[in-house]
JSON list of C-alpha atoms in Angstrom, two decimals:
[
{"chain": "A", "resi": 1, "resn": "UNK", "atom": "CA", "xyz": [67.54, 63.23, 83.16]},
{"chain": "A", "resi": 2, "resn": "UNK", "atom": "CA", "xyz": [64.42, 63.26, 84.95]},
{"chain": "A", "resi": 3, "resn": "UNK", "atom": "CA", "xyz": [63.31, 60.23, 87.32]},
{"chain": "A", "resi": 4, "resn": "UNK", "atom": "CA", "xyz": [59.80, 58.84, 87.80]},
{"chain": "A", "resi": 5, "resn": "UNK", "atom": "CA", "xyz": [59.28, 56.15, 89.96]},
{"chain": "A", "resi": 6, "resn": "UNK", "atom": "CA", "xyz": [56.21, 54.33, 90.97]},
{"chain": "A", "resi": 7, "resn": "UNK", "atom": "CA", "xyz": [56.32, 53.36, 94.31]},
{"chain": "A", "resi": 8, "resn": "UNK", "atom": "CA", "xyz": [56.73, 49.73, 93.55]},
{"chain": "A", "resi": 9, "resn": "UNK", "atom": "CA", "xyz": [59.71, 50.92, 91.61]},
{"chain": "A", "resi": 10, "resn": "UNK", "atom": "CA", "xyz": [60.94, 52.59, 94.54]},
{"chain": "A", "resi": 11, "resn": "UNK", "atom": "CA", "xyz": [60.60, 49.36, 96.44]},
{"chain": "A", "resi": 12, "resn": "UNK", "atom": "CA", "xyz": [62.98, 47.89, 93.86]},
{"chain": "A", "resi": 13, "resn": "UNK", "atom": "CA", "xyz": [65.14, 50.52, 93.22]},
{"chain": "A", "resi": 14, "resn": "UNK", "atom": "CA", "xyz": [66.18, 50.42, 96.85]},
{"chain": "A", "resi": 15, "resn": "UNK", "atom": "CA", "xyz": [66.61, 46.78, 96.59]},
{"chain": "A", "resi": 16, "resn": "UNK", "atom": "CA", "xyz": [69.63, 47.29, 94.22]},
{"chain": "A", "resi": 17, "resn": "UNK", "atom": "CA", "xyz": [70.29, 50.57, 95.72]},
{"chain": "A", "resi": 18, "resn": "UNK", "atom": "CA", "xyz": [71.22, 48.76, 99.26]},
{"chain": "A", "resi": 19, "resn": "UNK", "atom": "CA", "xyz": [72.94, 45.87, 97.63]},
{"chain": "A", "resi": 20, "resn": "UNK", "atom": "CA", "xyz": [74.54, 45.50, 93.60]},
{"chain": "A", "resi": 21, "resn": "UNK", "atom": "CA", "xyz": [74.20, 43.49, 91.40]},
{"chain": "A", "resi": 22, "resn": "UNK", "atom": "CA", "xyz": [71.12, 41.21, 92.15]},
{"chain": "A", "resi": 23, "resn": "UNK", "atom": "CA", "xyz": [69.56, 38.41, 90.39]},
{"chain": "A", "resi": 24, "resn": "UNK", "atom": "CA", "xyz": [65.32, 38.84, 89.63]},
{"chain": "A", "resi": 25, "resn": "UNK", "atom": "CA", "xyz": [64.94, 35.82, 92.58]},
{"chain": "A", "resi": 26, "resn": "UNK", "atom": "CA", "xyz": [67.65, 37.67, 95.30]},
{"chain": "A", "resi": 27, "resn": "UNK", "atom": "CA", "xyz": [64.90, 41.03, 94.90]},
{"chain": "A", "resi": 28, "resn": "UNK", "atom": "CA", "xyz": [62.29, 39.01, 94.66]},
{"chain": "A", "resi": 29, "resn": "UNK", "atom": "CA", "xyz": [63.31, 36.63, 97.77]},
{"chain": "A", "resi": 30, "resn": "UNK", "atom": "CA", "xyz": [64.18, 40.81, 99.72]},
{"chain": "A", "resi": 31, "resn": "UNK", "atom": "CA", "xyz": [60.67, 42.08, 98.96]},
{"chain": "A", "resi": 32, "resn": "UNK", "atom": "CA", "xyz": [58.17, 38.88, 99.07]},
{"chain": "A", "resi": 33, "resn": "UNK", "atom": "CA", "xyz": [57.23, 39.26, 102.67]},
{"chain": "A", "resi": 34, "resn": "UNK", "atom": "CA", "xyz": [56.88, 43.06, 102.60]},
{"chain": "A", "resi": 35, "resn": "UNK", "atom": "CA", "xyz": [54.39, 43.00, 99.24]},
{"chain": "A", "resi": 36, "resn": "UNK", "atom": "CA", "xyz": [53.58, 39.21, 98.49]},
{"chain": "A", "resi": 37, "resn": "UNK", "atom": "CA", "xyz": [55.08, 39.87, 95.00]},
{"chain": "A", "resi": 38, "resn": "UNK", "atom": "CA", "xyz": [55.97, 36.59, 93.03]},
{"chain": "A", "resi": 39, "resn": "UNK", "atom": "CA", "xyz": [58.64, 36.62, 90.25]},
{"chain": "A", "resi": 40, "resn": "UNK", "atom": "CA", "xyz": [56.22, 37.61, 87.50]},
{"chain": "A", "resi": 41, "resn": "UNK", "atom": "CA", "xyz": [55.61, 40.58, 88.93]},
{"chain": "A", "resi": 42, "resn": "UNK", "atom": "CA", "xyz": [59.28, 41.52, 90.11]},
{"chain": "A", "resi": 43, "resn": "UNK", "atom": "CA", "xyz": [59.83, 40.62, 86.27]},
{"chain": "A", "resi": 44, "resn": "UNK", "atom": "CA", "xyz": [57.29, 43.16, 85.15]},
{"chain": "A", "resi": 45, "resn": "UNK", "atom": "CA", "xyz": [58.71, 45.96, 87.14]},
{"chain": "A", "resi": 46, "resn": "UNK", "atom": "CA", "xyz": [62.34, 45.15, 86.17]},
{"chain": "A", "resi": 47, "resn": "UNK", "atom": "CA", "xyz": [61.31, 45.08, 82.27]},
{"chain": "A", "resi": 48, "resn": "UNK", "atom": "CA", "xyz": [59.63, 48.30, 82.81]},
{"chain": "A", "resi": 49, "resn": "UNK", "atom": "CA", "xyz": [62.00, 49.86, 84.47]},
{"chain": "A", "resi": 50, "resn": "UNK", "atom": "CA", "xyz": [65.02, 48.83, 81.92]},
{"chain": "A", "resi": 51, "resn": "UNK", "atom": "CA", "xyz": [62.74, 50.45, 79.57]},
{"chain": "A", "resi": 52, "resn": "UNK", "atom": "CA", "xyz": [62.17, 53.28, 81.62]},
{"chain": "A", "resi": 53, "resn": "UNK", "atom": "CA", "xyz": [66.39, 53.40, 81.89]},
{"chain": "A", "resi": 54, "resn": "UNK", "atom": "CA", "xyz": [66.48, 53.15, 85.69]},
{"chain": "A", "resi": 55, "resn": "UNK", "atom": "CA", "xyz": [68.43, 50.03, 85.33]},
{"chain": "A", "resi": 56, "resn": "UNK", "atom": "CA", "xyz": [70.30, 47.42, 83.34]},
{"chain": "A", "resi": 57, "resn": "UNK", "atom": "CA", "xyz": [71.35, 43.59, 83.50]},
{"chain": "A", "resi": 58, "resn": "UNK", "atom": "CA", "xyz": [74.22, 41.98, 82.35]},
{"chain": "A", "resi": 59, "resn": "UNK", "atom": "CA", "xyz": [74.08, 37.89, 81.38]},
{"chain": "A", "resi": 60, "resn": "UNK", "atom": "CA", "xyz": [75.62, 36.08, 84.62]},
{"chain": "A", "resi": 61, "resn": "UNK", "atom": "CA", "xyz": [75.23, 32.37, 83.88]},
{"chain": "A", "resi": 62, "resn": "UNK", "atom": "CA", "xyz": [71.84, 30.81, 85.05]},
{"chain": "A", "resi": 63, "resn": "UNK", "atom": "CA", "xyz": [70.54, 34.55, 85.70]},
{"chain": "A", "resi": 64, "resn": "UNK", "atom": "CA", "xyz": [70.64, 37.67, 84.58]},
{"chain": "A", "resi": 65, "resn": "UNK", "atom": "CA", "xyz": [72.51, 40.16, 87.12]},
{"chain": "A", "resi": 66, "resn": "UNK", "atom": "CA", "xyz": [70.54, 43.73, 87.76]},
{"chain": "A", "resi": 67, "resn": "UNK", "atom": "CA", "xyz": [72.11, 47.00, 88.23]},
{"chain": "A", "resi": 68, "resn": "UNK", "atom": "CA", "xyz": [70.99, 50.48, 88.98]},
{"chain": "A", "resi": 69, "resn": "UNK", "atom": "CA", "xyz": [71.61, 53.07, 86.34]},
{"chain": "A", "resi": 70, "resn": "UNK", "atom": "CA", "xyz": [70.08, 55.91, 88.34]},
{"chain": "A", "resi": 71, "resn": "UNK", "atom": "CA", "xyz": [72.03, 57.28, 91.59]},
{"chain": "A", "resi": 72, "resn": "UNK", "atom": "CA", "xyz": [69.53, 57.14, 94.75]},
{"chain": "A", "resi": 73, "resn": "UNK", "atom": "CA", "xyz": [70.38, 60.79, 95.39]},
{"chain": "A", "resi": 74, "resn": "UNK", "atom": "CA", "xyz": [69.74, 61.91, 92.28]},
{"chain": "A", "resi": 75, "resn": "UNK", "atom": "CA", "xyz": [65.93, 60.05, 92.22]},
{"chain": "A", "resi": 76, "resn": "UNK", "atom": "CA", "xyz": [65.78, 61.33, 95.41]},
{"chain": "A", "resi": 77, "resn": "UNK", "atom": "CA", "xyz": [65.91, 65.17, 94.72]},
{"chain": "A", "resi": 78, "resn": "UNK", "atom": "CA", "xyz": [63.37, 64.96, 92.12]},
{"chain": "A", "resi": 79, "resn": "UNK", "atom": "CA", "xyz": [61.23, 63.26, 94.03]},
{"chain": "A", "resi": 80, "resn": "UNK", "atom": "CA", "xyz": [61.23, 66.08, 96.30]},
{"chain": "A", "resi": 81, "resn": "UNK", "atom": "CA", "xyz": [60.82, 68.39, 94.03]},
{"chain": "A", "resi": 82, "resn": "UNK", "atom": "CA", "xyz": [58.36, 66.89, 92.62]},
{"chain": "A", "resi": 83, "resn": "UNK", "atom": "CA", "xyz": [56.42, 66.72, 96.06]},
{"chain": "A", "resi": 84, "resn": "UNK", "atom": "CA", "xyz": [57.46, 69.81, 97.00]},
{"chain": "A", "resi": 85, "resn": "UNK", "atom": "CA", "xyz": [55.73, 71.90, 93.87]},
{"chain": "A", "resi": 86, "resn": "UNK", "atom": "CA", "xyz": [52.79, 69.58, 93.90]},
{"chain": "A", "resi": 87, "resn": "UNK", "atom": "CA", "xyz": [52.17, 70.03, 97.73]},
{"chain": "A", "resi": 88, "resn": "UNK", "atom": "CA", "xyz": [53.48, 73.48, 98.53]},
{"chain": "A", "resi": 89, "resn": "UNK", "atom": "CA", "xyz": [53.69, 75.89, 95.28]},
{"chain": "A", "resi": 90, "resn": "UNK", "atom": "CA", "xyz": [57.29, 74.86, 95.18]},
{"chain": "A", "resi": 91, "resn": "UNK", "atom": "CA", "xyz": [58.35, 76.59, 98.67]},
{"chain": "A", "resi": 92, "resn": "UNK", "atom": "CA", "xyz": [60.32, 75.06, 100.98]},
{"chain": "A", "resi": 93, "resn": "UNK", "atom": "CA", "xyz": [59.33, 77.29, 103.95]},
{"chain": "A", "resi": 94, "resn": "UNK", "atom": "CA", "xyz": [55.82, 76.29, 103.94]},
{"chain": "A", "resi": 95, "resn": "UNK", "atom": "CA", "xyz": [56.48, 72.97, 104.40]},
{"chain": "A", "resi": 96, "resn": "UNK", "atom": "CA", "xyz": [58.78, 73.17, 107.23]},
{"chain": "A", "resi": 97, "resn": "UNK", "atom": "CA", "xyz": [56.23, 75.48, 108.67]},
{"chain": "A", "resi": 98, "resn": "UNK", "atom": "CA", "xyz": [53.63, 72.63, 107.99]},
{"chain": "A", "resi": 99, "resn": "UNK", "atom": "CA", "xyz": [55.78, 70.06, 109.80]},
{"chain": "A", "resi": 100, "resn": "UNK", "atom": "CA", "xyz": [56.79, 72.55, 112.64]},
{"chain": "A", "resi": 101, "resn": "UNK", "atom": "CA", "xyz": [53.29, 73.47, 113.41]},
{"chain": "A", "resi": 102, "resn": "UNK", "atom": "CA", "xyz": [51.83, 69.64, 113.14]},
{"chain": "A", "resi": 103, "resn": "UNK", "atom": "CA", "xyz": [55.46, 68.87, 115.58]},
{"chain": "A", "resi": 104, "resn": "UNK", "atom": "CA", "xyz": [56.62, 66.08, 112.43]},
{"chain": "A", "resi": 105, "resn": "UNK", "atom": "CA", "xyz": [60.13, 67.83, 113.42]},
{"chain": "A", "resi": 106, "resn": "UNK", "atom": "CA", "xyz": [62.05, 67.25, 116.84]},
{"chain": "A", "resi": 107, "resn": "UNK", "atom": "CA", "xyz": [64.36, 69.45, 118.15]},
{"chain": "A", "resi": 108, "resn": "UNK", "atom": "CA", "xyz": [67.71, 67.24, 117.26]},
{"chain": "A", "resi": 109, "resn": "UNK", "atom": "CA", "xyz": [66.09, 67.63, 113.43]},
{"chain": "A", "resi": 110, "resn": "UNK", "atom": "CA", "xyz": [65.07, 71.91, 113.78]},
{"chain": "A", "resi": 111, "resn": "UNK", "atom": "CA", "xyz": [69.31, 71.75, 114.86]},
{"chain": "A", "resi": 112, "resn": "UNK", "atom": "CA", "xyz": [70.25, 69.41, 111.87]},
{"chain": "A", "resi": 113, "resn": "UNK", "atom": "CA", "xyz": [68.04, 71.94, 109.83]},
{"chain": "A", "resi": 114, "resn": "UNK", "atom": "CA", "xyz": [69.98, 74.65, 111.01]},
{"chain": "A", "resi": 115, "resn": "UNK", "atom": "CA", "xyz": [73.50, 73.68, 110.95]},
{"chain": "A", "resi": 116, "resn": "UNK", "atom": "CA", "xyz": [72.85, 72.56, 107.02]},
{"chain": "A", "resi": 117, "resn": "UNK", "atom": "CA", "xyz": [71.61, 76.02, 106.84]},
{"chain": "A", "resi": 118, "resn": "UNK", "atom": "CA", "xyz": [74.50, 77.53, 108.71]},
{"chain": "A", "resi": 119, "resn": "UNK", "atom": "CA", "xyz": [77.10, 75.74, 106.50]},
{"chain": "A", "resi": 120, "resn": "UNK", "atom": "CA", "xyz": [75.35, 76.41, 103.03]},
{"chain": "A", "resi": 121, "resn": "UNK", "atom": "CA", "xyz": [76.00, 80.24, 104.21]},
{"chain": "A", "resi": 122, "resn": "UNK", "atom": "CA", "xyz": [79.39, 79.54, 104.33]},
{"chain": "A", "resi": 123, "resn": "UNK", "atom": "CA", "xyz": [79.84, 78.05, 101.38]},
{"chain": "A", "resi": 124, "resn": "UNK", "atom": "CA", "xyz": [77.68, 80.44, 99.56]},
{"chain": "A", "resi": 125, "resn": "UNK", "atom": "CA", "xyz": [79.70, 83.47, 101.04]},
{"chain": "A", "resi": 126, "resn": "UNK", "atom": "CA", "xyz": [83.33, 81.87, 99.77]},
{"chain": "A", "resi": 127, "resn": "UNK", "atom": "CA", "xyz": [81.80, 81.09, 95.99]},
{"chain": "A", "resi": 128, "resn": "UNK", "atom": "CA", "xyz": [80.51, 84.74, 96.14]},
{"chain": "A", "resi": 129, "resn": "UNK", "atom": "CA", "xyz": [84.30, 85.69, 96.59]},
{"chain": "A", "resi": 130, "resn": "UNK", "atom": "CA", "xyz": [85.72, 83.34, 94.41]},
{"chain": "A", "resi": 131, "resn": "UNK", "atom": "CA", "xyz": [82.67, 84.84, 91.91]},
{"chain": "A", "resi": 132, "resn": "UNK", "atom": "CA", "xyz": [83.98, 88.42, 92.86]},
{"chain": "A", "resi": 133, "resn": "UNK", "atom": "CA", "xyz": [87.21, 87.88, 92.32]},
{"chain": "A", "resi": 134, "resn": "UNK", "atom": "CA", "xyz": [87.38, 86.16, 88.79]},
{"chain": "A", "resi": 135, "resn": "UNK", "atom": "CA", "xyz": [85.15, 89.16, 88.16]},
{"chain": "A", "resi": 136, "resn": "UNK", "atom": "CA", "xyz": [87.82, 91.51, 88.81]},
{"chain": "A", "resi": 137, "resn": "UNK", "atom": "CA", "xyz": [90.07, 89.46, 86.83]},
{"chain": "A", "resi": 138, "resn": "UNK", "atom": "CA", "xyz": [88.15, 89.50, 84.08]},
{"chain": "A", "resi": 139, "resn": "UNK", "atom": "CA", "xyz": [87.41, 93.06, 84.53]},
{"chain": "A", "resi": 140, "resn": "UNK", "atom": "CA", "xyz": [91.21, 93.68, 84.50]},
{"chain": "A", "resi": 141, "resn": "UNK", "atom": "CA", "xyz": [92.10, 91.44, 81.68]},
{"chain": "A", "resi": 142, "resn": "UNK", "atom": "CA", "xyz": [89.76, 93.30, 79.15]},
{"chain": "A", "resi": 143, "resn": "UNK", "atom": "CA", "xyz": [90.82, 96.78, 80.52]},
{"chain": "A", "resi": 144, "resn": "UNK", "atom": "CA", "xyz": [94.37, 95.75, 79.22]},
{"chain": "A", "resi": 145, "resn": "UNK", "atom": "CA", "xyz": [93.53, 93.25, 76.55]},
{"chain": "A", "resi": 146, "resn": "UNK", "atom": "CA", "xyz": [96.20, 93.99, 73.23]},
{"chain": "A", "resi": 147, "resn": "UNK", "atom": "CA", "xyz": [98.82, 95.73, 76.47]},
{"chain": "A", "resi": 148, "resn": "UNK", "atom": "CA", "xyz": [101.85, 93.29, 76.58]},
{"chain": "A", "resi": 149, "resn": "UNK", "atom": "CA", "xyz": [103.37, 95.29, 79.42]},
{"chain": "A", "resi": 150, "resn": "UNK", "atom": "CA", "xyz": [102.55, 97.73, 82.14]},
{"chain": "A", "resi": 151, "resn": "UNK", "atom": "CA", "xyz": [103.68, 101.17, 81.13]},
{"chain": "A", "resi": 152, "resn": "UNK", "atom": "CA", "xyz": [105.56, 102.77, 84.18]},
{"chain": "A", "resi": 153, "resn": "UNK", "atom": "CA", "xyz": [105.50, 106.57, 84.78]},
{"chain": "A", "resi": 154, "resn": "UNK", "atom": "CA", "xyz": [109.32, 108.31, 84.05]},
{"chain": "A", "resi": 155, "resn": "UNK", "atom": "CA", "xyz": [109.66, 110.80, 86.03]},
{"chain": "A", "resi": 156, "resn": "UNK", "atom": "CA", "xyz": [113.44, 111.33, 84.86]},
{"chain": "A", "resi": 157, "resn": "UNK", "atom": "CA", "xyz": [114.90, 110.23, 88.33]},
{"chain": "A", "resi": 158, "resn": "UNK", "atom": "CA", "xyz": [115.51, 106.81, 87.52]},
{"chain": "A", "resi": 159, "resn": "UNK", "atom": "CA", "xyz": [114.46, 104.45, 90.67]}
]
């Protein structure tokens, strides 16, 4: 599914994200002092964005009750992506280079950085063996397809 937010939507979308369900005056109430939005114009991003399939409602007496239909992660690494190809060809290493060399990254985030580096080696390495091995399995399993058991040399000497 791909995710497209405007940043308004973004502003709402986190509404919901933080706190579910919510009624149009609850996000509208959370956001008013941060973008002076009245109710017509939460309204207009919430229709928009049902149509959109972000979210949904569901009839809760006086006032209909909002939910998100799209994960925050999920947004989220699109959104990145998105940035990232539109920014930097699509390469990751130019910009943490970019961030490095204009200091955007502390030391406590270059170690963060790492370690997530560190562990996706790790994890990469054991599905490479699990990858190996069901291979070999395979491998094995069409060497002997049609052989219901394992012939075993006679030498005439019995065991």
């Amino acid at each position: 599914m791909k995710f497209k937010l405007t940043d308004a939507e973004w502003k709402v979308m986190t509404v919901l994200w933080e706190h579910t369900p919510r009624t149009m005056m609850e996000i509208t109430n959370v956001l008013k002092e941060e973008t002076g939005w009245t109710k017509y114009t939460v309204m207009s991003y919430l229709k928009r964005m049902e149509e959109k399939g972000a979210l949904h409602y569901e009839e809760g007496g006086r006032a209909k009750h909002y939910y998100p239909d799209w994960k925050r992660e999920e947004a989220a690494i699109q959104e990145t992506e998105a940035f990232l190809n539109k920014v930097f060809h699509g390469k990751i290493g130019m910009m943490i280079n970019a961030m490095v060399q204009q200091k955007a990254i502390s030391g406590q985030e270059m170690e963060e950085l790492y370690q997530i580096l560190k562990e996706s080696e790790k994890e990469n390495k054991i599905e490479n063996k699990l990858e190996n091995k069901l291979k070999t399995i395979e491998t094995f399993d069409k060497a002997h397809k049609g052989k219901e058991s394992l012939e075993v040399a006679d030498d005439g000497k019995g065991f």
